Tab-separated table of C-alpha atoms and ligand atoms in Angstrom:
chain	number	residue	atom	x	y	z
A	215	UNK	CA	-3.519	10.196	4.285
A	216	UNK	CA	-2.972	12.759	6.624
A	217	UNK	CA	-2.798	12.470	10.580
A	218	UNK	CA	-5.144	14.829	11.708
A	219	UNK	CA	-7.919	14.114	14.187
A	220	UNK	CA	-10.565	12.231	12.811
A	221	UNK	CA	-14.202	11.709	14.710
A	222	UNK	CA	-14.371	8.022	13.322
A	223	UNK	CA	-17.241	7.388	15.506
A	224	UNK	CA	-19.501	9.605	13.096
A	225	UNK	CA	-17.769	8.048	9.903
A	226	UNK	CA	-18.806	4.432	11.867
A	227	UNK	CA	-22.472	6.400	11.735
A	228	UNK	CA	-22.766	7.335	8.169
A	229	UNK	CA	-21.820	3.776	7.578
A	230	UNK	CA	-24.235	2.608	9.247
A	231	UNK	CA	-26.997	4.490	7.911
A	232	UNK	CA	-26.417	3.601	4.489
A	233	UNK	CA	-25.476	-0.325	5.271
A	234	UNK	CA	-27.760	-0.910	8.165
A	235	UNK	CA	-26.161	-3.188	11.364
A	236	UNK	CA	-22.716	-3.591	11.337
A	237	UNK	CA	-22.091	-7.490	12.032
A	238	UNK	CA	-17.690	-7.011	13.199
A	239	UNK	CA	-16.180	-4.008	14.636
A	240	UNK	CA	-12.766	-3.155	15.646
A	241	UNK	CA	-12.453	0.218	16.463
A	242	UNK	CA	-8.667	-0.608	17.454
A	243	UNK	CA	-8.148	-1.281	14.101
A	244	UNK	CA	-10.742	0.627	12.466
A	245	UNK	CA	-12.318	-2.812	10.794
A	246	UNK	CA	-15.948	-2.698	10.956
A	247	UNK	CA	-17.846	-5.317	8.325
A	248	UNK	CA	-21.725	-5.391	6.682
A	249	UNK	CA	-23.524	-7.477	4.856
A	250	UNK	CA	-22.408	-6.730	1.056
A	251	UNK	CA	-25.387	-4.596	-0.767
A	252	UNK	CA	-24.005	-6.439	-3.762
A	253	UNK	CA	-24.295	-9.519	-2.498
A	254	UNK	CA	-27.420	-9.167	-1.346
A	255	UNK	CA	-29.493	-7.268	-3.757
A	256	UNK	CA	-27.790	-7.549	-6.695
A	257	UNK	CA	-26.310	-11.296	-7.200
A	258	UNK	CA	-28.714	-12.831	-4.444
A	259	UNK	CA	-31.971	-10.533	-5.255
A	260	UNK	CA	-32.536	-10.600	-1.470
A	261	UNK	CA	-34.606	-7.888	0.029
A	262	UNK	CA	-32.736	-7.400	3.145
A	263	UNK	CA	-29.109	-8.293	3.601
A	264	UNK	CA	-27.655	-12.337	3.039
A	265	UNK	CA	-26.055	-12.145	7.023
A	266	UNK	CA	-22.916	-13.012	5.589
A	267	UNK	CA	-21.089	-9.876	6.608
A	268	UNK	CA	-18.545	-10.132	3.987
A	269	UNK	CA	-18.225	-6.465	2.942
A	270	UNK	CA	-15.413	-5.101	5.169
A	271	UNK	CA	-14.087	-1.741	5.533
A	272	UNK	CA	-11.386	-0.195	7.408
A	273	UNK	CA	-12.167	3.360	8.252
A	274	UNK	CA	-8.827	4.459	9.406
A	275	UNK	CA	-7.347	3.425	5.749
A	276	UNK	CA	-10.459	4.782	4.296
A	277	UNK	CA	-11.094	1.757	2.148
A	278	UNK	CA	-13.238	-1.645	1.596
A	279	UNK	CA	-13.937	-4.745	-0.137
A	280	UNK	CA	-16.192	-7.380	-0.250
A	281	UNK	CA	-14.440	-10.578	0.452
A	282	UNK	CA	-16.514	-12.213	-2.095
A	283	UNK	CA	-17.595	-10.402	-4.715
A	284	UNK	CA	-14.833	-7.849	-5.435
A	285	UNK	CA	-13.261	-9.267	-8.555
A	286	UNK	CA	-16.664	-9.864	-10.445
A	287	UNK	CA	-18.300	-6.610	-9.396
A	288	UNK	CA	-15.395	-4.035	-8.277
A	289	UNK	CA	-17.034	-3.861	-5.198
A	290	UNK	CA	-13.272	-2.368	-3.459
A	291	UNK	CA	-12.027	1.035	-3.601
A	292	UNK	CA	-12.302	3.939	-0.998
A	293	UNK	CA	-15.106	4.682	1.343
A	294	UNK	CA	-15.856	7.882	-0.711
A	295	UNK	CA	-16.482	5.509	-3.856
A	296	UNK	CA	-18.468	3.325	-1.354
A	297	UNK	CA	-20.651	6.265	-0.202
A	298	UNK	CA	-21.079	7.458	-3.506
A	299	UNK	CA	-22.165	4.278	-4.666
A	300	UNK	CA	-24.562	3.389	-1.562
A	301	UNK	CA	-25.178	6.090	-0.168
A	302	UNK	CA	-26.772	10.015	-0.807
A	303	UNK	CA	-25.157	13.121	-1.474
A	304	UNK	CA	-26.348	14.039	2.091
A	305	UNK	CA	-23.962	10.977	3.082
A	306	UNK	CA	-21.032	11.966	1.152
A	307	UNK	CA	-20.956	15.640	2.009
A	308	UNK	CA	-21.089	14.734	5.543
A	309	UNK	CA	-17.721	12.247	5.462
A	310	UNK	CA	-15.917	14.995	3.079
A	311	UNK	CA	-16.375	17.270	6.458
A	312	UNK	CA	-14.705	14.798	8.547
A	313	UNK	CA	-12.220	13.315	6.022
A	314	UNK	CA	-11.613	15.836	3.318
A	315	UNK	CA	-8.144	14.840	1.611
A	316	UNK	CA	-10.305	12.000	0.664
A	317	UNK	CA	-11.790	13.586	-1.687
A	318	UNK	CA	-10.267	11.865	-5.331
A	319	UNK	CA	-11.890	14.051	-7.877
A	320	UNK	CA	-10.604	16.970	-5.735
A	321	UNK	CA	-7.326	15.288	-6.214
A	322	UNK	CA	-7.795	13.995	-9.598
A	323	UNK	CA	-8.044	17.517	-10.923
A	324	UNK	CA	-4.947	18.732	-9.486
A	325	UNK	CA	-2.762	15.930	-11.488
A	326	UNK	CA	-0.175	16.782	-13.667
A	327	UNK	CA	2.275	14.792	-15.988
A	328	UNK	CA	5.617	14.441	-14.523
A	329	UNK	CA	8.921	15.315	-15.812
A	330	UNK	CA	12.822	14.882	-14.265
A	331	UNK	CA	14.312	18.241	-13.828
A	332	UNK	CA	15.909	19.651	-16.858
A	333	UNK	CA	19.133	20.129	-14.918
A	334	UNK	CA	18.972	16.198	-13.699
A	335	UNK	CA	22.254	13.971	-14.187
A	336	UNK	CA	22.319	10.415	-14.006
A	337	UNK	CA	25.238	8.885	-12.435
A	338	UNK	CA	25.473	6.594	-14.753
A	339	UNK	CA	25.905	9.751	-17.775
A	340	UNK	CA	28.111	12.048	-15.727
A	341	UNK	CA	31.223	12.655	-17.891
A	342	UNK	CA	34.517	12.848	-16.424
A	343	UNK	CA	34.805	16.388	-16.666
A	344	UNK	CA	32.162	17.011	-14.553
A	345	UNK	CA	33.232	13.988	-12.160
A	346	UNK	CA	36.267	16.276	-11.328
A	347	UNK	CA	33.739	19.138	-10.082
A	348	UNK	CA	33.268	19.883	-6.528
A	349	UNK	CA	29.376	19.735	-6.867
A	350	UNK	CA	29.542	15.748	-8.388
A	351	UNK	CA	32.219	14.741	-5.409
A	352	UNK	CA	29.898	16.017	-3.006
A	353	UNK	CA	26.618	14.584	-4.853
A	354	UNK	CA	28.848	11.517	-5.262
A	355	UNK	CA	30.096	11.310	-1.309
A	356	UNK	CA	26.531	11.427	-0.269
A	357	UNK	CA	25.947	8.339	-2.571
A	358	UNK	CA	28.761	6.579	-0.901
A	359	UNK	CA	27.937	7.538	2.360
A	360	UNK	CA	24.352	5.916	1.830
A	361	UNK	CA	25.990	2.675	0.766
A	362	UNK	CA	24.737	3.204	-2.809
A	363	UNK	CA	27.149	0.853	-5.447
A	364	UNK	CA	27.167	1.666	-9.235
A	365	UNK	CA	25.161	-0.886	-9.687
A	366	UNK	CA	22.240	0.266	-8.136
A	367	UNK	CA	23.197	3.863	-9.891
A	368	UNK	CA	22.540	1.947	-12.992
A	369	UNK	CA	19.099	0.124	-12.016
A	370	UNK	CA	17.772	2.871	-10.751
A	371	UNK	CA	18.694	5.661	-13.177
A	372	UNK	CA	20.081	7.559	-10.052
A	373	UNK	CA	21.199	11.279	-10.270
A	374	UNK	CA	21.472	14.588	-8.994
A	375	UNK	CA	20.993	18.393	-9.758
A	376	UNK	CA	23.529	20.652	-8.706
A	377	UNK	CA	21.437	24.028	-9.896
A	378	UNK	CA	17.308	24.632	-10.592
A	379	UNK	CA	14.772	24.017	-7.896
A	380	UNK	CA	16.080	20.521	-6.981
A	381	UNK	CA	19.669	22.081	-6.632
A	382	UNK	CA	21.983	19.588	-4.270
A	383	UNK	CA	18.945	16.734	-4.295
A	384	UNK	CA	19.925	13.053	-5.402
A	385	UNK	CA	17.213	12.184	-7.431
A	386	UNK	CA	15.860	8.692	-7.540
A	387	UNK	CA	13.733	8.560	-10.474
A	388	UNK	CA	10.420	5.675	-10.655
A	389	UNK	CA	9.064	4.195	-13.626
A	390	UNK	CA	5.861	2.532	-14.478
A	391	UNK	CA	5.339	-0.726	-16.250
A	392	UNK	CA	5.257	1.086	-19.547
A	393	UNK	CA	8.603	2.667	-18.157
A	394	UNK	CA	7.170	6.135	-18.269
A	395	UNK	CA	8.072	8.251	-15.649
A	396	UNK	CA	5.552	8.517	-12.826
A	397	UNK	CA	7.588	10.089	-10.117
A	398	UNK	CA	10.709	10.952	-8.419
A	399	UNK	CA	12.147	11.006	-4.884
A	400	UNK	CA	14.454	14.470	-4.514
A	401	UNK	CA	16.146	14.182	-1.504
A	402	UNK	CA	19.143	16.864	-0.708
A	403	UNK	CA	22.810	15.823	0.020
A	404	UNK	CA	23.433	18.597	2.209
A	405	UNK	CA	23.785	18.135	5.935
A	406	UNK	CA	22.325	21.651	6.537
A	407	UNK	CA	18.954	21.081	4.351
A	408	UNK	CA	15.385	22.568	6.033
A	409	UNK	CA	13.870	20.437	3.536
A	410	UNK	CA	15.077	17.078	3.181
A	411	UNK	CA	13.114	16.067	0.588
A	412	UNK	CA	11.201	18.059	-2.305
A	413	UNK	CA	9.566	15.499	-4.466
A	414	UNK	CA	7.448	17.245	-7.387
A	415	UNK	CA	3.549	17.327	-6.982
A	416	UNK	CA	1.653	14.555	-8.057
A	417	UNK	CA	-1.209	12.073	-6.861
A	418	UNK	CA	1.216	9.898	-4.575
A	419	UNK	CA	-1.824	7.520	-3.644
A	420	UNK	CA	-1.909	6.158	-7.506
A	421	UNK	CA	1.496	5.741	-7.668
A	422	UNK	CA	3.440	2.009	-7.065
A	423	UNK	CA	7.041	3.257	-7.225
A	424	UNK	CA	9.362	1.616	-9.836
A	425	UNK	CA	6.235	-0.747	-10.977
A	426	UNK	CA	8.108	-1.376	-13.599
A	427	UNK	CA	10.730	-3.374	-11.885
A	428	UNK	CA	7.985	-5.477	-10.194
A	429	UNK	CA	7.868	-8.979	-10.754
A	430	UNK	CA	4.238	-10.113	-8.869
A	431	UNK	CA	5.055	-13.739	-8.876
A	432	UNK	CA	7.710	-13.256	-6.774
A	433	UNK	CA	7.789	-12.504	-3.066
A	434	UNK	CA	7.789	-8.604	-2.786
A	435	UNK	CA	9.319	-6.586	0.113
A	436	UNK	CA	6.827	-3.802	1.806
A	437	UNK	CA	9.180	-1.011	2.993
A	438	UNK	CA	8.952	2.454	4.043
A	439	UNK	CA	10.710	4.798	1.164
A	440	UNK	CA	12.609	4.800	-1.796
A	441	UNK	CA	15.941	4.968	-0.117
A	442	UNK	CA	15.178	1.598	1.398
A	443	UNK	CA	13.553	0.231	-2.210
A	444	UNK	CA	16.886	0.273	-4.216
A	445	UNK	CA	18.307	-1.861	-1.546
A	446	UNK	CA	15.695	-4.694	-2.128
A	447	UNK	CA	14.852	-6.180	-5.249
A	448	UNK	CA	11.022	-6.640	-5.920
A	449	UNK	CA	10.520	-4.292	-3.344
A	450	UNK	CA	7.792	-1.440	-3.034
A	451	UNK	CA	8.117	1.670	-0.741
A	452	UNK	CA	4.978	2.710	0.567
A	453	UNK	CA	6.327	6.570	0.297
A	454	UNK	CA	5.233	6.954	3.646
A	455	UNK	CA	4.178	5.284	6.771
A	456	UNK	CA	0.970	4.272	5.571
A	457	UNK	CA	-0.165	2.561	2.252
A	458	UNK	CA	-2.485	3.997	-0.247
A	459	UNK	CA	-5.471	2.240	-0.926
A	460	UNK	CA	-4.018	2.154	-4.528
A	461	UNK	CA	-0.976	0.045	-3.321
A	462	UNK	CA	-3.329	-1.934	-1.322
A	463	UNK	CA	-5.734	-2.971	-3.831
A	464	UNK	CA	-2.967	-3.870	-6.498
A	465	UNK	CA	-1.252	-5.790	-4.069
A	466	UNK	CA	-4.654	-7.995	-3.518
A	467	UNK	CA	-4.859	-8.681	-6.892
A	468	UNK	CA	-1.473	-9.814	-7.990
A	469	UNK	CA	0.970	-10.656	-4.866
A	470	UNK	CA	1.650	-14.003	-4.220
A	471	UNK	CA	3.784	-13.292	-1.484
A	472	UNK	CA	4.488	-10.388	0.929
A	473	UNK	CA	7.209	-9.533	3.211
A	474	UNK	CA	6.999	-6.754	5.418
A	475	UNK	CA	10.289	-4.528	6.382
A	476	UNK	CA	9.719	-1.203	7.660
A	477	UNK	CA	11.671	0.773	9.925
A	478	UNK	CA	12.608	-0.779	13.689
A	479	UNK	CA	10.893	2.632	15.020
A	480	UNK	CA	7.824	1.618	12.947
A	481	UNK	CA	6.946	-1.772	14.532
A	482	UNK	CA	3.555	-0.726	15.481
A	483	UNK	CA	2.665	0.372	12.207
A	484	UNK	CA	4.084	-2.834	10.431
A	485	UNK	CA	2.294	-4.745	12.809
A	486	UNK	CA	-0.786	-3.265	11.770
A	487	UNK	CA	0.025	-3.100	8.063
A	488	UNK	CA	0.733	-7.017	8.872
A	489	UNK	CA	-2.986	-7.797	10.273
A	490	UNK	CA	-4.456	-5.205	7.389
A	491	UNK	CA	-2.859	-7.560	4.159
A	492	UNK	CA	-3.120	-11.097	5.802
A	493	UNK	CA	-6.826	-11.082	5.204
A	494	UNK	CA	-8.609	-13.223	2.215
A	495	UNK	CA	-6.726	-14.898	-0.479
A	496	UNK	CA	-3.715	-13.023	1.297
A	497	UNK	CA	-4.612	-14.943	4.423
A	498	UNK	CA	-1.168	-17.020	5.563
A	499	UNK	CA	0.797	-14.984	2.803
A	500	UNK	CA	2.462	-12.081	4.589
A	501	UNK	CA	5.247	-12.216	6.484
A	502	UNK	CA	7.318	-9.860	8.289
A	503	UNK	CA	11.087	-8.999	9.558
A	504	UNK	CA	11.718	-7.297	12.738
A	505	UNK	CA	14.897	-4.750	12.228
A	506	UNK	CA	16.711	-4.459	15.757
A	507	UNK	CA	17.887	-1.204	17.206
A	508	UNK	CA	18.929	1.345	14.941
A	509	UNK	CA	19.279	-0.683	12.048
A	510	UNK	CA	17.598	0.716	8.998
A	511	UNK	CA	17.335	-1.579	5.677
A	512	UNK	CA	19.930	1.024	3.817
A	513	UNK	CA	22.359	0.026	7.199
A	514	UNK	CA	22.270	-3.276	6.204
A	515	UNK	CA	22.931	-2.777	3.038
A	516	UNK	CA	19.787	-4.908	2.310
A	517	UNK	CA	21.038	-7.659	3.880
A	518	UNK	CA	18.344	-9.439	5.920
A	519	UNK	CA	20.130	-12.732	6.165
A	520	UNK	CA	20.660	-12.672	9.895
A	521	UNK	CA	16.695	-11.804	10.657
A	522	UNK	CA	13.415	-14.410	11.200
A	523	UNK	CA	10.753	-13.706	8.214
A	524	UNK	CA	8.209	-14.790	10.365
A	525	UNK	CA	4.456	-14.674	10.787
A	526	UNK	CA	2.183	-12.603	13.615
A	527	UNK	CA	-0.683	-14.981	15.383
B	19	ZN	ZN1	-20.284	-8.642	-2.174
């Protein structure tokens, strides 16, 4: 998702057009609800909507769901698969003008496979000739630096390339739950970098980083990137400040428990991540940690024994 000034007023509009009277709206929060067409037409054979208003979509995350009939009819996804389904062409050209990076089949056709660098090293594999090289002591010294132990080097399949177009990047490789590779986090070691990180082109949105490690009946950690991830078992980074409808949705389906854990300078945004999960079968199953002062997850080494997991009102 992307930052850029959005009219949401017109996207509210649209909305309204196809799914007649909104019953909820919170513009603070960009929740605005409808009576499900599902629902209605389709399970109920109603003519008009049921009243229920159960079909609620946040604008400013792009997505919705129907609170009731979600699982049985896939009534969630984004708004473009909502408009699509709903509404006219008309309809969906006009909320590609004012949200265009929503566009999946746009981004769908761009996707490619991913690979690791040909010149990647894992930690783990480095022999001890190449341990005595100046470009794996400084690799390595970043590693320390960041409170990384061999352990995690080894979890994670953690490396680095010294040469190729991730030269000086640690490399933090994530796999899915067939342990293919779906992405990696290139971030460089130097202190001088422009670019701090360089991570290879792919559709972030479908990605869950490290799926593979997830265990969903246990409760998992909601952080902010993959640096913080390796700190926290069961934990997901959202690869950003905001979380993909992707991430979203999964989590629905198969968290049992959530705890929240961004960055201290990202209260606001966990707060609203907070109110955005606790909602249906989620309700009274998120909690969140507030991080004081400069404190970052990595800084603590993952260590939140000294911090309330509490819950918002
Ligand atoms: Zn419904």
């Amino acid at each position: 998702m992307t930052d850029h000034e959005v009219d949401y007023s017109a996207v509210v509009d649209i909305l309204e057009d196809i799914l007649g009277d909104y019953k909820l709206h919170n513009d603070y929060k960009g929740q605005i609800s409808f009576d499900c067409p599902t629902c209605s037409y389709d399970i109920k054979g109603l003519e008009h909507g049921d009243g229920k208003g159960n079909l609620e979509i946040n604008y400013k995350y792009g997505v919705y769901k129907c609170w009731v009939c979600a699982e049985t009819h896939q009534t969630h996804g984004s708004i473009y698969k909502l408009i699509k389904k709903y509404g006219n062409p008309k309809q969906l050209k006009k909320y590609l003008l004012l949200k265009p990076e929503d566009d999946e089949e746009n981004v769908k056709r761009t996707y490619k496979p991913v690979k690791l660098p040909k010149e990647f090293i894992a930690f783990k594999d480095a022999s001890f000739g190449l341990k005595l090289t100046p470009q794996y002591k400084q690799a390595f010294a970043y590693i320390k630096k960041r409170n990384i132990t061999d352990f995690m080097l080894q979890m994670y399949n953690i490396g680095f390339c010294h040469s190729g177009e991730y030269q000086n990047r640690i490399i933090i490789p994530s796999y899915d739950e067939n342990k293919n590779l779906n992405y990696f986090i290139a971030r460089s070691y130097l202190s001088y970098s422009k670019l701090k990180y360089k991570n290879p082109e792919v559709q972030k949105e479908i990605i869950i980083f490290n799926e593979g490690l997830i265990n969903w009946d246990e409760p998992i950690y909601i952080v902010e990137g993959a640096f913080d991830s390796i700190f926290i078992p069961n934990s997901i980074p959202m690869l950003g400040k905001f979380m993909s409808e992707h991430l979203f949705s999964t989590l629905y389906e198969k968290a049992k428990k959530l705890i929240i854990v961004l960055d201290p300078d990202a209260w606001n945004d966990a707060e609203k991540l907070y109110h955005k999960l606790n909602c249906g079968k989620l309700m009274g199953k998120v909690w969140i940690v507030k991080l004081e002062g400069e404190m970052d997850i990595a800084d603590l080494k993952g260590d939140l024994s000294g911090y309330e997991i509490k819950q918002l009102d």
